Every structure is written in structure tokens, then in C-alpha cells.
Short mmCIF file of C-alpha atoms and ligand atoms in Angstrom, two decimals:
data_model
loop_
_atom_site.label_atom_id
_atom_site.label_comp_id
_atom_site.label_asym_id
_atom_site.label_seq_id
_atom_site.Cartn_x
_atom_site.Cartn_y
_atom_site.Cartn_z
CA MET A 289 14.53 1.86 -17.72
CA GLN A 290 15.44 -0.95 -15.29
CA SER A 291 13.30 -1.14 -12.19
CA GLN A 292 15.27 1.08 -9.98
CA SER A 293 15.15 4.19 -8.19
CA LEU A 294 17.50 6.94 -8.76
CA ALA A 295 18.12 10.29 -7.10
CA ILE A 296 19.75 13.31 -9.07
CA GLU A 297 20.65 16.57 -6.96
CA THR A 298 21.70 19.29 -8.78
CA SER A 299 22.39 23.13 -8.11
CA GLY A 300 22.49 26.19 -10.14
CA LEU A 301 21.48 24.47 -13.11
CA THR A 302 19.03 24.56 -15.94
CA LYS A 303 18.21 20.97 -16.90
CA GLN A 304 15.56 19.02 -19.01
CA PHE A 305 13.56 16.63 -17.33
CA GLY A 306 11.16 15.31 -19.94
CA LYS A 307 8.99 18.20 -21.23
CA HIS A 308 10.10 20.51 -18.24
CA ARG A 309 12.96 22.91 -18.20
CA VAL A 310 13.90 23.56 -14.70
CA THR A 311 16.49 26.27 -13.51
CA THR A 312 17.78 25.44 -9.83
CA LYS A 313 18.90 26.38 -6.80
CA SER A 314 18.51 22.83 -5.45
CA VAL A 315 16.37 20.32 -6.82
CA LEU A 316 15.70 16.76 -5.70
CA LEU A 317 14.55 14.53 -8.30
CA VAL A 318 13.40 11.17 -7.57
CA VAL A 319 12.57 8.62 -10.19
CA ASP A 320 11.55 5.10 -9.47
CA ASP A 321 9.15 2.96 -10.98
CA SER A 322 6.19 4.13 -8.98
CA HIS A 323 6.52 7.92 -9.02
CA ASP A 324 8.24 10.90 -9.70
CA VAL A 325 8.54 13.66 -6.77
CA LEU A 326 9.86 16.83 -7.46
CA ASP A 327 10.61 18.44 -4.10
CA ALA A 328 10.18 22.16 -4.93
CA ASP A 329 11.00 23.88 -1.57
CA ASP A 330 13.78 25.73 -3.27
CA TRP A 331 13.60 25.93 -6.92
CA GLN A 332 12.52 28.14 -9.68
CA VAL A 333 10.75 26.91 -12.62
CA SER A 334 11.64 28.96 -15.77
CA PRO A 335 8.89 30.33 -17.49
CA CYS A 336 9.42 28.53 -20.81
CA PRO A 337 7.67 26.14 -20.10
CA PRO A 338 6.42 26.02 -16.59
CA PHE A 339 5.68 22.83 -14.80
CA GLU A 340 2.45 21.24 -16.54
CA GLY A 341 1.86 18.32 -14.19
CA ILE A 342 -0.28 17.78 -11.07
CA ARG A 343 0.89 19.73 -8.08
CA LEU A 344 0.11 18.81 -4.41
CA ILE A 345 0.10 21.61 -1.81
CA GLY A 346 -0.05 20.87 2.13
CA HIS A 347 1.64 21.01 5.33
CA ARG A 348 4.74 18.66 5.48
CA TRP A 349 3.50 17.27 8.83
CA ASP A 350 -0.22 17.20 8.40
CA PRO A 351 -1.35 13.47 8.51
CA LYS A 352 -4.26 14.27 5.90
CA THR A 353 -1.50 15.57 3.41
CA TYR A 354 0.50 12.52 4.19
CA HIS A 355 -2.24 10.22 3.47
CA LEU A 356 -2.90 11.93 0.17
CA ARG A 357 0.77 11.92 -0.91
CA ASP A 358 0.66 7.97 0.11
CA LEU A 359 -2.57 7.56 -1.90
CA LEU A 360 -0.98 9.20 -4.86
CA VAL A 361 2.53 7.26 -4.82
CA ARG A 362 0.64 4.01 -4.07
CA ASN A 363 -1.39 4.65 -7.04
CA GLN A 364 1.34 5.51 -9.17
CA VAL A 365 0.54 9.10 -9.66
CA ARG A 366 3.12 11.61 -10.52
CA TYR A 367 3.20 14.96 -8.89
CA GLN A 368 4.87 17.91 -7.63
CA TRP A 369 5.23 18.36 -3.94
CA LEU A 370 5.06 21.99 -2.57
CA ASP A 371 5.39 22.56 1.25
CA ILE A 372 3.13 25.79 2.13
CA ASP A 373 5.37 26.41 5.11
CA ARG A 374 8.59 26.46 2.72
CA SER A 375 7.29 27.50 -0.47
CA GLU A 376 6.26 31.09 -1.88
CA GLU A 377 5.21 29.36 -4.84
CA ALA A 378 2.46 27.43 -3.07
CA TYR A 379 1.04 30.56 -1.96
CA GLN A 380 1.00 32.15 -5.45
CA LEU A 381 -0.40 29.00 -6.90
CA LEU A 382 -3.24 28.89 -4.51
CA ALA A 383 -4.16 32.55 -4.82
CA ALA A 384 -4.12 32.20 -8.76
CA HIS A 385 -6.39 29.14 -8.51
CA GLY A 386 -9.00 31.34 -6.11
CA GLN A 387 -7.95 28.67 -3.22
CA GLY A 388 -6.13 30.97 -0.89
CA THR A 389 -8.43 30.12 2.03
CA SER A 390 -9.19 26.51 0.95
CA PRO A 391 -8.77 23.71 3.43
CA LEU A 392 -5.14 21.97 2.77
CA PRO A 393 -4.16 19.48 1.13
CA VAL A 394 -4.98 20.93 -2.39
CA LEU A 395 -4.46 19.29 -5.53
CA LEU A 396 -4.02 21.48 -8.76
CA PHE A 397 -4.37 19.84 -12.11
CA PRO A 398 -2.88 21.17 -15.24
CA ASP A 399 -6.32 21.86 -16.99
CA GLY A 400 -6.87 24.45 -13.90
CA SER A 401 -9.18 22.41 -12.05
CA TRP A 402 -8.54 21.50 -8.27
CA LEU A 403 -9.56 19.47 -5.37
CA ALA A 404 -9.47 20.88 -1.79
CA ASP A 405 -9.08 18.30 0.92
CA PRO A 406 -10.33 15.68 -1.05
CA THR A 407 -11.37 12.22 -0.07
CA PRO A 408 -9.90 9.21 -1.94
CA LEU A 409 -13.17 8.52 -4.00
CA GLU A 410 -13.22 12.19 -5.12
CA VAL A 411 -9.69 11.90 -6.27
CA ALA A 412 -10.31 8.59 -8.39
CA ARG A 413 -13.47 10.29 -9.85
CA HIS A 414 -11.15 13.49 -10.66
CA PHE A 415 -8.99 10.96 -12.78
CA GLY A 416 -11.78 9.56 -14.57
CA LEU A 417 -11.64 6.20 -12.78
CA LYS A 418 -14.75 4.18 -12.98
CA THR A 419 -16.00 4.21 -9.43
CA GLN A 420 -19.54 2.59 -9.83
CA PRO A 421 -19.98 -0.97 -10.99
CA GLN A 422 -20.71 -1.57 -14.46
CA SER A 423 -22.59 -4.61 -14.64
CA PRO A 424 -25.72 -5.76 -12.68
CA PHE A 425 -24.34 -9.11 -11.90
CA TYR A 426 -21.04 -10.55 -12.30
CA ASP A 427 -19.80 -14.33 -12.39
CA LEU A 428 -16.87 -13.54 -9.95
CA ILE A 429 -16.35 -10.60 -7.41
CA ILE A 430 -12.80 -10.13 -5.96
CA ILE A 431 -12.86 -8.21 -2.88
CA GLY A 432 -9.06 -7.06 -2.44
CA ALA A 433 -6.58 -6.11 -5.22
CA GLY A 434 -3.17 -7.50 -3.92
CA PRO A 435 -1.19 -10.28 -5.87
CA ALA A 436 -4.07 -12.80 -4.98
CA GLY A 437 -6.81 -10.68 -6.14
CA LEU A 438 -5.00 -9.62 -9.15
CA GLY A 439 -3.79 -13.00 -10.08
CA ALA A 440 -7.64 -14.09 -10.00
CA ALA A 441 -8.78 -11.14 -11.91
CA VAL A 442 -6.29 -12.07 -14.86
CA TYR A 443 -7.37 -15.76 -14.92
CA GLY A 444 -11.11 -15.30 -14.16
CA ALA A 445 -11.19 -12.49 -16.97
CA SER A 446 -9.00 -14.34 -19.58
CA GLU A 447 -11.35 -17.41 -19.06
CA GLY A 448 -14.59 -15.39 -19.76
CA LEU A 449 -15.71 -14.82 -16.37
CA ARG A 450 -17.56 -11.31 -15.51
CA THR A 451 -15.26 -10.18 -13.23
CA VAL A 452 -15.10 -7.26 -10.86
CA LEU A 453 -12.10 -6.36 -8.40
CA ILE A 454 -12.75 -4.15 -5.63
CA GLU A 455 -10.16 -2.45 -3.66
CA ARG A 456 -10.22 0.21 -0.74
CA GLU A 457 -6.60 1.81 -0.71
CA ALA A 458 -4.53 1.03 -3.54
CA PRO A 459 -4.17 -1.78 -6.19
CA GLY A 460 -0.86 -4.05 -5.39
CA GLY A 461 -1.78 -4.47 -1.70
CA GLN A 462 1.38 -5.25 0.61
CA ALA A 463 3.26 -6.32 -2.54
CA GLY A 464 2.64 -2.70 -3.99
CA MET A 465 4.57 -1.22 -0.79
CA SER A 466 7.56 -3.49 -1.62
CA SER A 467 10.63 -1.63 -2.80
CA ARG A 468 11.98 -4.73 -4.55
CA ILE A 469 10.76 -8.18 -4.69
CA GLU A 470 13.88 -10.31 -5.30
CA ASN A 471 12.22 -14.00 -5.27
CA TYR A 472 9.38 -13.79 -7.43
CA LEU A 473 9.84 -16.23 -10.47
CA GLY A 474 10.80 -14.71 -13.76
CA PHE A 475 12.53 -11.36 -12.34
CA PRO A 476 16.21 -12.47 -11.37
CA SER A 477 17.06 -9.13 -10.59
CA GLY A 478 13.84 -8.28 -8.72
CA LEU A 479 11.12 -5.80 -9.39
CA SER A 480 9.42 -3.25 -7.48
CA GLY A 481 6.08 -3.90 -6.16
CA ALA A 482 4.67 -0.86 -8.08
CA GLU A 483 6.00 -2.26 -11.13
CA LEU A 484 4.28 -5.91 -10.69
CA THR A 485 1.11 -3.96 -9.98
CA ARG A 486 1.16 -2.12 -13.07
CA ARG A 487 1.86 -5.03 -15.25
CA ALA A 488 -0.89 -7.14 -13.48
CA LEU A 489 -3.51 -4.29 -13.55
CA LEU A 490 -3.00 -3.99 -17.26
CA GLN A 491 -3.15 -7.41 -18.01
CA ALA A 492 -6.19 -8.08 -15.85
CA THR A 493 -8.02 -4.99 -17.54
CA ARG A 494 -6.94 -6.06 -20.96
CA PHE A 495 -8.65 -9.16 -20.23
CA GLY A 496 -11.80 -7.31 -19.33
CA ALA A 497 -11.70 -7.25 -15.76
CA GLU A 498 -13.42 -4.17 -13.93
CA LEU A 499 -11.39 -2.38 -11.17
CA LEU A 500 -13.65 -0.71 -8.90
CA PHE A 501 -11.74 1.77 -6.60
CA PRO A 502 -11.50 3.07 -3.92
CA HIS A 503 -14.39 1.13 -2.07
CA GLU A 504 -14.40 -0.60 0.98
CA VAL A 505 -16.50 -3.83 1.17
CA VAL A 506 -18.26 -3.89 4.74
CA ARG A 507 -20.56 -6.96 4.44
CA ILE A 508 -21.25 -10.01 2.32
CA SER A 509 -24.53 -11.73 2.03
CA VAL A 510 -26.64 -14.26 0.13
CA GLU A 511 -29.97 -13.84 -1.44
CA GLY A 512 -31.06 -17.09 -3.40
CA SER A 513 -28.48 -18.17 -5.36
CA ALA A 514 -26.76 -14.92 -5.59
CA HIS A 515 -23.89 -13.58 -3.45
CA LEU A 516 -24.34 -9.66 -2.33
CA VAL A 517 -21.38 -7.67 -1.58
CA HIS A 518 -22.17 -4.31 0.21
CA LEU A 519 -19.81 -1.56 -0.04
CA ALA A 520 -19.17 1.36 2.64
CA ASP A 521 -21.13 3.81 0.17
CA GLY A 522 -24.17 1.69 0.37
CA THR A 523 -23.75 0.28 -3.31
CA VAL A 524 -24.61 -3.58 -3.40
CA LEU A 525 -23.12 -5.75 -6.00
CA ARG A 526 -24.44 -9.12 -6.98
CA SER A 527 -22.38 -11.97 -8.10
CA HIS A 528 -22.49 -16.11 -8.42
CA THR A 529 -19.21 -16.41 -6.71
CA LEU A 530 -16.93 -14.39 -4.37
CA LEU A 531 -13.30 -14.50 -3.71
CA LEU A 532 -11.74 -13.01 -0.54
CA THR A 533 -8.45 -11.63 -1.01
CA THR A 534 -8.10 -9.09 1.62
CA GLY A 535 -4.68 -10.06 2.71
CA VAL A 536 -3.30 -8.75 6.15
CA SER A 537 -2.75 -5.17 7.22
CA TYR A 538 0.12 -3.78 9.43
CA ARG A 539 -0.17 -4.09 13.37
CA THR A 540 -0.05 -0.63 14.88
CA LEU A 541 2.65 0.39 17.38
CA ASP A 542 0.95 0.64 20.65
CA VAL A 543 3.08 3.06 22.72
CA PRO A 544 2.36 6.67 24.16
CA GLY A 545 2.23 9.19 21.38
CA SER A 546 2.15 6.80 18.49
CA ALA A 547 -1.47 7.20 17.67
CA ARG A 548 -1.28 11.10 17.79
CA LEU A 549 1.84 11.18 15.71
CA ASN A 550 0.51 8.75 13.02
CA GLY A 551 1.25 10.32 9.65
CA ALA A 552 3.42 12.95 11.34
CA GLY A 553 6.72 11.28 11.78
CA VAL A 554 5.24 7.58 12.69
CA TYR A 555 4.41 5.58 9.50
CA TYR A 556 3.39 2.03 8.80
CA GLY A 557 4.92 0.12 6.14
CA ALA A 558 7.53 1.66 3.50
CA SER A 559 5.72 5.02 2.94
CA MET A 560 7.75 5.23 -0.45
CA SER A 561 6.12 8.53 -0.66
CA GLU A 562 8.22 9.66 2.42
CA ALA A 563 11.59 8.39 1.84
CA PRO A 564 12.93 11.27 -0.27
CA PHE A 565 12.24 13.53 2.54
CA TYR A 566 14.56 12.20 4.54
CA ARG A 567 17.64 12.62 2.40
CA GLY A 568 20.70 13.19 5.01
CA GLN A 569 18.67 12.45 8.16
CA ASP A 570 18.64 9.57 10.37
CA VAL A 571 15.61 7.21 10.36
CA TYR A 572 14.59 4.49 12.57
CA LEU A 573 12.50 1.34 11.45
CA VAL A 574 10.98 -0.97 13.78
CA GLY A 575 11.00 -4.83 12.85
CA GLY A 576 12.98 -7.70 12.06
CA ALA A 577 11.26 -9.52 9.06
CA ASN A 578 11.73 -9.26 5.47
CA SER A 579 9.42 -6.07 5.20
CA ALA A 580 11.60 -4.12 7.34
CA GLY A 581 14.72 -5.45 5.85
CA GLN A 582 13.71 -4.26 2.36
CA ALA A 583 12.51 -0.86 3.81
CA ALA A 584 16.03 -0.66 5.32
CA MET A 585 17.78 -1.00 1.83
CA TYR A 586 15.57 1.39 0.39
CA PHE A 587 15.95 3.97 2.70
CA SER A 588 19.55 3.93 2.91
CA ARG A 589 19.55 5.40 -0.51
CA PHE A 590 18.36 8.53 0.98
CA ALA A 591 19.07 8.95 4.97
CA ARG A 592 22.56 9.52 6.20
CA SER A 593 21.62 6.62 8.77
CA VAL A 594 19.21 3.84 9.08
CA THR A 595 18.67 1.91 12.40
CA LEU A 596 16.66 -1.35 12.38
CA LEU A 597 15.13 -1.70 15.86
CA VAL A 598 14.58 -5.24 16.37
CA ARG A 599 12.61 -7.12 19.35
CA GLY A 600 14.50 -10.41 19.09
CA PRO A 601 18.16 -11.24 19.59
CA SER A 602 18.95 -11.71 15.87
CA LEU A 603 17.51 -11.34 12.50
CA VAL A 604 18.31 -14.92 11.78
CA GLU A 605 14.78 -16.14 12.81
CA SER A 606 12.77 -13.58 11.29
CA MET A 607 14.56 -12.20 7.84
CA SER A 608 15.66 -14.09 4.63
CA HIS A 609 19.36 -14.86 4.59
CA TYR A 610 20.03 -12.99 1.54
CA LEU A 611 18.57 -9.73 2.90
CA ILE A 612 20.76 -10.15 6.31
CA GLU A 613 23.71 -10.34 3.94
CA GLU A 614 22.66 -7.24 1.82
CA ILE A 615 22.11 -5.31 4.86
CA ALA A 616 25.37 -6.33 6.66
CA ALA A 617 27.16 -4.94 3.34
CA ILE A 618 25.79 -1.28 4.06
CA PRO A 619 27.73 0.47 6.19
CA THR A 620 25.24 3.33 6.99
CA ILE A 621 22.74 0.55 8.16
CA ARG A 622 22.90 -0.35 11.91
CA VAL A 623 20.85 -3.20 13.54
CA LEU A 624 20.02 -2.92 17.42
CA THR A 625 18.57 -6.28 18.33
CA SER A 626 16.98 -7.04 21.65
CA THR A 627 15.20 -3.45 21.33
CA ARG A 628 11.81 -2.02 21.42
CA VAL A 629 10.39 1.23 21.24
CA THR A 630 8.55 2.40 24.52
CA GLU A 631 7.50 6.02 23.45
CA VAL A 632 7.19 8.43 20.69
CA LYS A 633 7.48 12.12 21.19
CA GLY A 634 6.71 15.30 19.72
CA GLU A 635 4.58 18.58 19.81
CA THR A 636 3.18 18.48 16.13
CA SER A 637 5.46 15.99 14.41
CA LEU A 638 7.85 13.37 15.90
CA GLU A 639 10.76 14.58 17.54
CA ALA A 640 12.21 11.92 19.28
CA ILE A 641 11.62 8.14 20.24
CA THR A 642 12.55 6.13 23.54
CA ILE A 643 13.88 2.77 23.07
CA ALA A 644 14.65 -0.01 25.88
CA ASN A 645 16.99 -2.99 25.73
CA THR A 646 14.98 -5.92 26.59
CA GLU A 647 17.75 -7.76 28.46
CA SER A 648 19.49 -4.93 30.33
CA GLY A 649 16.19 -2.67 30.85
CA GLU A 650 18.39 0.39 29.79
CA THR A 651 16.37 2.92 27.88
CA GLN A 652 17.51 5.58 25.62
CA GLU A 653 15.91 8.78 24.00
CA LEU A 654 17.24 9.50 20.47
CA PRO A 655 16.19 12.35 18.37
CA THR A 656 14.58 11.59 15.17
CA THR A 657 11.83 12.79 12.76
CA ALA A 658 11.03 9.64 11.21
CA LEU A 659 9.86 5.93 12.56
CA PHE A 660 8.65 3.43 10.25
CA VAL A 661 6.91 0.59 11.79
CA PHE A 662 6.84 -2.99 10.65
CA ILE A 663 5.81 -5.17 13.47
CA GLY A 664 3.74 -7.84 11.73
CA ALA A 665 0.40 -7.85 10.43
CA GLU A 666 -3.09 -9.32 10.92
CA PRO A 667 -6.16 -10.03 8.87
CA ARG A 668 -8.66 -7.45 9.40
CA THR A 669 -11.69 -9.62 8.69
CA GLU A 670 -14.00 -8.22 11.71
CA TRP A 671 -16.38 -7.26 9.11
CA LEU A 672 -16.91 -11.04 7.96
CA ALA A 673 -18.13 -12.18 11.49
CA GLY A 674 -21.10 -14.28 11.32
CA ALA A 675 -20.62 -14.89 7.36
CA VAL A 676 -17.63 -17.18 7.08
CA ALA A 677 -15.67 -19.27 9.70
CA ARG A 678 -12.49 -17.56 10.85
CA ASP A 679 -9.82 -18.37 13.46
CA ALA A 680 -9.16 -16.59 16.58
CA GLN A 681 -6.69 -14.15 14.93
CA GLY A 682 -9.41 -13.59 12.05
CA TYR A 683 -7.66 -16.09 9.36
CA ILE A 684 -10.30 -17.44 7.06
CA LEU A 685 -11.11 -20.98 7.29
CA SER A 686 -11.17 -23.12 4.10
CA GLY A 687 -11.52 -26.54 2.52
CA SER A 688 -10.30 -29.28 4.66
CA ASP A 689 -9.92 -26.90 7.57
CA LEU A 690 -13.52 -26.49 7.81
CA ILE A 691 -14.06 -30.26 8.56
CA ARG A 692 -14.13 -31.17 12.22
CA ASP A 693 -14.36 -34.59 13.45
CA GLY A 694 -15.88 -35.63 10.23
CA HIS A 695 -18.40 -33.06 10.05
CA ARG A 696 -18.92 -30.34 7.57
CA PRO A 697 -19.19 -26.70 9.15
CA PRO A 698 -22.55 -25.71 10.80
CA GLY A 699 -25.00 -24.70 8.52
CA TRP A 700 -23.50 -26.22 5.21
CA ALA A 701 -26.23 -27.38 3.40
CA LEU A 702 -24.83 -28.97 0.12
CA ASP A 703 -24.28 -32.64 -0.18
CA ARG A 704 -20.50 -32.37 -0.54
CA ASP A 705 -17.58 -31.17 1.12
CA PRO A 706 -16.16 -27.74 0.78
CA PHE A 707 -13.79 -27.15 -2.15
CA PRO A 708 -9.94 -26.50 -1.55
CA LEU A 709 -10.11 -22.85 -0.99
CA GLU A 710 -13.86 -22.67 -0.40
CA THR A 711 -15.01 -21.04 3.05
CA SER A 712 -17.88 -21.89 4.88
CA MET A 713 -20.42 -20.12 2.74
CA PRO A 714 -20.59 -22.23 -0.50
CA GLY A 715 -19.34 -20.18 -3.71
CA VAL A 716 -17.30 -17.88 -1.51
CA PHE A 717 -13.52 -18.59 -1.71
CA VAL A 718 -10.42 -17.22 -0.15
CA ALA A 719 -6.87 -16.94 -1.39
CA GLY A 720 -3.60 -15.38 -0.33
CA ASP A 721 -2.68 -14.04 3.04
CA ALA A 722 -5.82 -13.89 4.59
CA ARG A 723 -6.42 -17.58 4.16
CA LEU A 724 -5.58 -19.82 7.46
CA ARG A 725 -2.22 -21.44 6.68
CA SER A 726 -1.20 -19.47 3.75
CA THR A 727 2.42 -19.09 2.93
CA LYS A 728 2.41 -15.14 2.96
CA ARG A 729 4.59 -14.95 -0.14
CA VAL A 730 3.80 -12.93 -3.64
CA ALA A 731 3.92 -16.15 -5.63
CA SER A 732 1.83 -18.09 -3.39
CA ALA A 733 -0.94 -15.50 -3.36
CA VAL A 734 -0.79 -15.15 -7.03
CA GLY A 735 -0.94 -19.00 -7.47
CA GLU A 736 -3.99 -19.36 -5.21
CA GLY A 737 -5.54 -16.66 -7.01
CA ALA A 738 -5.08 -18.60 -10.15
CA MET A 739 -6.20 -21.71 -8.52
CA SER A 740 -9.36 -20.24 -7.14
CA VAL A 741 -10.46 -19.72 -10.74
CA LEU A 742 -10.65 -23.22 -11.53
CA LEU A 743 -12.84 -23.84 -8.36
CA VAL A 744 -14.95 -20.94 -9.21
CA HIS A 745 -15.39 -22.95 -12.66
CA THR A 746 -16.17 -26.18 -10.63
CA TYR A 747 -18.75 -24.50 -8.36
CA LEU A 748 -20.50 -22.72 -11.20
CA GLY A 749 -20.55 -25.99 -13.16
CA GLY A 750 -22.47 -27.57 -10.47
CA MET A 751 -25.17 -24.88 -9.91
C1 FAD B 178 7.06 -4.04 2.38
C2 FAD B 178 6.58 -5.66 2.01
C3 FAD B 178 7.61 -6.32 1.42
C4 FAD B 178 7.48 -7.64 0.86
N1 FAD B 178 8.33 -8.40 0.02
C5 FAD B 178 8.05 -9.63 -0.29
C6 FAD B 178 8.98 -10.21 -1.33
O1 FAD B 178 9.90 -9.78 -1.43
N2 FAD B 178 8.63 -11.57 -1.60
C7 FAD B 178 7.21 -12.06 -1.32
O2 FAD B 178 7.45 -13.31 -1.61
N3 FAD B 178 6.59 -11.59 -0.59
C8 FAD B 178 6.91 -10.28 0.26
N4 FAD B 178 5.88 -9.61 0.81
C9 FAD B 178 4.55 -10.44 1.06
C10 FAD B 178 3.62 -10.44 0.08
O3 FAD B 178 3.60 -8.94 -0.33
C11 FAD B 178 2.51 -10.84 0.52
O4 FAD B 178 2.34 -12.04 1.02
C12 FAD B 178 1.12 -10.55 -0.56
O5 FAD B 178 1.15 -9.15 -0.98
C13 FAD B 178 0.12 -11.17 -0.08
O6 FAD B 178 -0.94 -11.04 -1.16
P1 FAD B 178 -2.65 -10.82 -0.98
O7 FAD B 178 -3.14 -10.56 -2.06
O8 FAD B 178 -3.05 -12.32 0.02
O9 FAD B 178 -2.88 -9.63 0.12
P2 FAD B 178 -2.40 -8.12 0.39
O10 FAD B 178 -1.22 -7.92 -0.53
O11 FAD B 178 -2.50 -8.00 1.70
O12 FAD B 178 -3.71 -7.14 -0.48
C14 FAD B 178 -4.92 -7.38 0.18
C15 FAD B 178 -5.54 -6.29 -0.53
O13 FAD B 178 -7.17 -6.11 -0.24
C16 FAD B 178 -7.52 -4.96 0.09
N5 FAD B 178 -8.63 -4.86 1.18
C17 FAD B 178 -8.66 -5.69 2.59
N6 FAD B 178 -9.75 -5.44 2.93
C18 FAD B 178 -10.66 -4.97 2.04
C19 FAD B 178 -12.12 -4.52 2.08
N7 FAD B 178 -13.06 -4.94 3.30
N8 FAD B 178 -12.60 -4.15 0.83
C20 FAD B 178 -11.61 -3.92 -0.23
N9 FAD B 178 -10.29 -3.97 -0.42
C21 FAD B 178 -9.84 -4.61 0.81
C22 FAD B 178 -6.27 -4.21 0.93
O14 FAD B 178 -6.44 -2.84 0.67
C23 FAD B 178 -5.18 -4.72 0.00
O15 FAD B 178 -4.89 -3.87 -1.19
C24 FAD B 178 6.05 -8.42 1.21
C25 FAD B 178 5.02 -7.69 2.11
C26 FAD B 178 5.30 -6.32 2.40
C27 FAD B 178 4.58 -5.77 3.20
#
């Protein structure tokens, strides 16, 4: 199938969906490259055969449930969603599994097993993913499995380096959240970030790269000629070289109510898991860059209206020309420029937002249950403080950027300048969005990931 999303709504019909025969009062089946979500609020599964896949039961507006939904979708796990507040079947299933009093969300597996309020690590273990390093020593440890990390994993492993890729959230990074990447070489009609990630992971693991997920790296250090990587759970990995491909993360909206309603109507990034819930509703997006533009296009397939709230006077400065044209051609997308959000309101979930016109000062309260925020990103590299040189924003310095007035960085003990992409710690490289002066594009991140492997070889050759 082409990489695209498809939504089918039926009523009063019996349909065959793959292995499943479903009799519906009303079914929303969303098929896209990353996931199938069957919204089962109002449907009956025929007894022959029953639904056999993974089920997720939780409260619609519970942030923990949202984060689990997001984890599954970003990791391309197909599941059926059951809202405990609207589905009798959800109660019956919980009771049948002896989980009537378990804390939600609950994941039910086809083999009868279950996980109640699981951590991402517990979910990964249940899926049989390797969550512990398989080797006592590596040639290359890559921290962050976005396009740069995946690119480096493919080239590193294919060239015989013992390579491990460590990721804390979901392989794919920011690109994995993109509904359609249209400017990546070789894909003239675009491809979703999920599909790009799926292909890259397959390629990297076929070459022998190891994926360690979900694990957060909290510190790096040196011991003799070895570089040490410290994980949040206390595990320590050792390697000749390291590559930092930690990218950037969304800035959070700092207005009254936003922290409390995070995951309960206020979302960061495209949150593909949420789009199907907004069928026929009015949603608001904050931001004027390409990520917000792509999301507006994606949400317009579901929502009755999509309003893009842009701080600047126009989109021209911040968004690619092709996206501005695509948005203009969709009548259900509205762009409000010179506008900022000043407050978000709601008891247990988002009910309204207040916006202000930055020129007139006029404010307006708009009822809505969804606000998707894309207000720029920053490299969250505080954990590297004291290890590698960074600029005031946290971007990592490398190569010639480390040379000041003809001097090598403080503490640099080697009789050579840092290689391109090499940080102030010899043998530790950086690629992609986290690097100072990087281009912030998928292709450049992949290219830098590939290039870093060549420099790793050069470093290893000089050891
Ligand atoms: C919605 C959206 C749409 C986009 N669309 C396009 C497009 O159409 N074309 C284009 O060229 N670019 C696009 N971009 C930009 C592009 O996705 C980025 O430039 C690219 O993903 C950068 O890759 P990266 O590998 O450097 O970092 P990232 O993609 O940011 O990946 C970094 C990874 O590192 C992980 N990580 C961070 N810290 C740690 C840690 N301490 N331990 C373990 N893991 C860690 C993160 O979880 C993340 O998965 C888009 C971005 C977004 C958000």
C-alpha cells in the first residue's frame, strides 16, 4: 500500500478486516503506515472470530493512558483502544482477565497475559525486545535513534563495527512523528516518518546493529581508552567511540494551565495517536514552522476545522513554500497570524483556550478539546554538562567550532585538532540536530550519521 492514511467509517455492517469479522453500529478504522486504531466505543465484535490483537483499556483523558497510546503508536504497535468510560466491553474484558481493580491503563495481550499501568521498559520486555546490552564492549555506541542515529547504525554495522543504538522514547526521533516527509531524496510522493523508521531499523538490524530500547543515557565518562555510557537504570556500557545523535525536543508551552493539561488535551508534536479522536471536531495547532504545517494537513483529514495559531505576521518566514500552498488549498484549515495562546482551561481535560492578537491586544476564548503545540525545539543536553563543550542553548560543538583563537579546547590532550563532527572529548562524535550549526533536516541528519562512521574509522585507526 502507498504510504498514506485512510479512514473508513461504516454503520450497521459486517465487514472483514484482515482476520477480523466485525459487526458494527459505528466503526472508525484508521489505517496508516504506523498503526491501526480501532475505536471500539460503539461496536460489537461478532463471536466468530473475536478480536485477537492487543487491547489497550484506559480513560480517554488520563495523561498516563495518553503516553502509553503514544508509545504504542510511535513504536508502530497495532492495538484496539477501549475507553473505560464509554465501553461496556472494556469492563467485561478487565473482569475476565481478573483486572477489575487494577490501575489503568491496562494492556491485554492475545495470549491472555496483561500489563497494568506498565512502564515503557515493562512494555518493551513484554514484546520480547532486548533491553540489556548483548556485548561487554562495542566499537560504536550511538545515543539517540532518530535519522542521524539510524543512519550511523546502518553504516557502522554494515562496515563491521560492533554497534549499539540506544533510544529512550521511540526509534525515528522527530522524523518518526512526521505524517509525510516530502523532501527526502528518492521518495517523490513523500513517505511517513513511521515508514522511514521501519525501513531504517530493519536495515540497521539486518546488518547486525543492536537496538537498546527504551533506555535513557544520563552520563558519559572515560576510563582509560574506553568511553562509558551510563543508563538511567544504572547499567554501564563500554565502547571505543560514542556518537551523540540526541536531536532536539519540543519546547513546552508556558502559559497558565498548560502543565496540568499536558496529555489531557494539550499535546506536543503531531501526536498521531490522537488524530482519530478528533473526527468532526475543531482543533487548534500552535506554531508556524513545517512541523506545524504538516500536522495541520494531517489533522485536516479528521477534524471539522483546523486552526493554525501563528505568532509571526505570516507563514512565509517560517514555513516551506510547498506547505503554505498545500495549506491554502484546504478550506477547513484556517491560519491566524500575530496570535499567541495566553491560557488553557479545563477541569480534568482541555475545555477552552484563550488567544491574544499581538498587534491589537484583543483576546478571545475559544472552546476546544485539543491543542497541539509546535513552538520550536531545543537540544536537551544538560546531562552532557562538564563532558563535552556546548553553546548557551545546549547545542554541541564539534570540529573547527572548538578551535578558539587558534587554540584547541581546554583539556584536549591529543597532538591533532578535533576531527569534523568530533566533540571536545576525543572519540566522541556528534551528528544531526543536536550539533551546533546543523541543518535540521532528515537528509542532513542521515548524511552526518553516515559521515561520522568514516571519522570513527579514522579515530580507531589512530588508537
Ligand atoms: C513533525 C516534524 C516534521 C518534520 N518534517 C520534516 C521534513 O518533512 N523534512 C525534513 O527534512 N525534516 C523534517 N523534520 C526535521 C527532522 O525530523 C529532523 O531534522 C531530524 O529528525 C533530526 O534527526 P536527529 O537524528 O538529529 O534527531 P531526532 O530526530 O531529534 O532524534 C533524536 C533521538 O534521540 C533520542 N534521545 C535524546 N536524548 C536521549 C538520551 N539521553 N538517551 C537516549 N535517547 C535520547 C530522542 O528520543 C530521539 O529519538 C521534521 C520534524 C518534525 C518534528
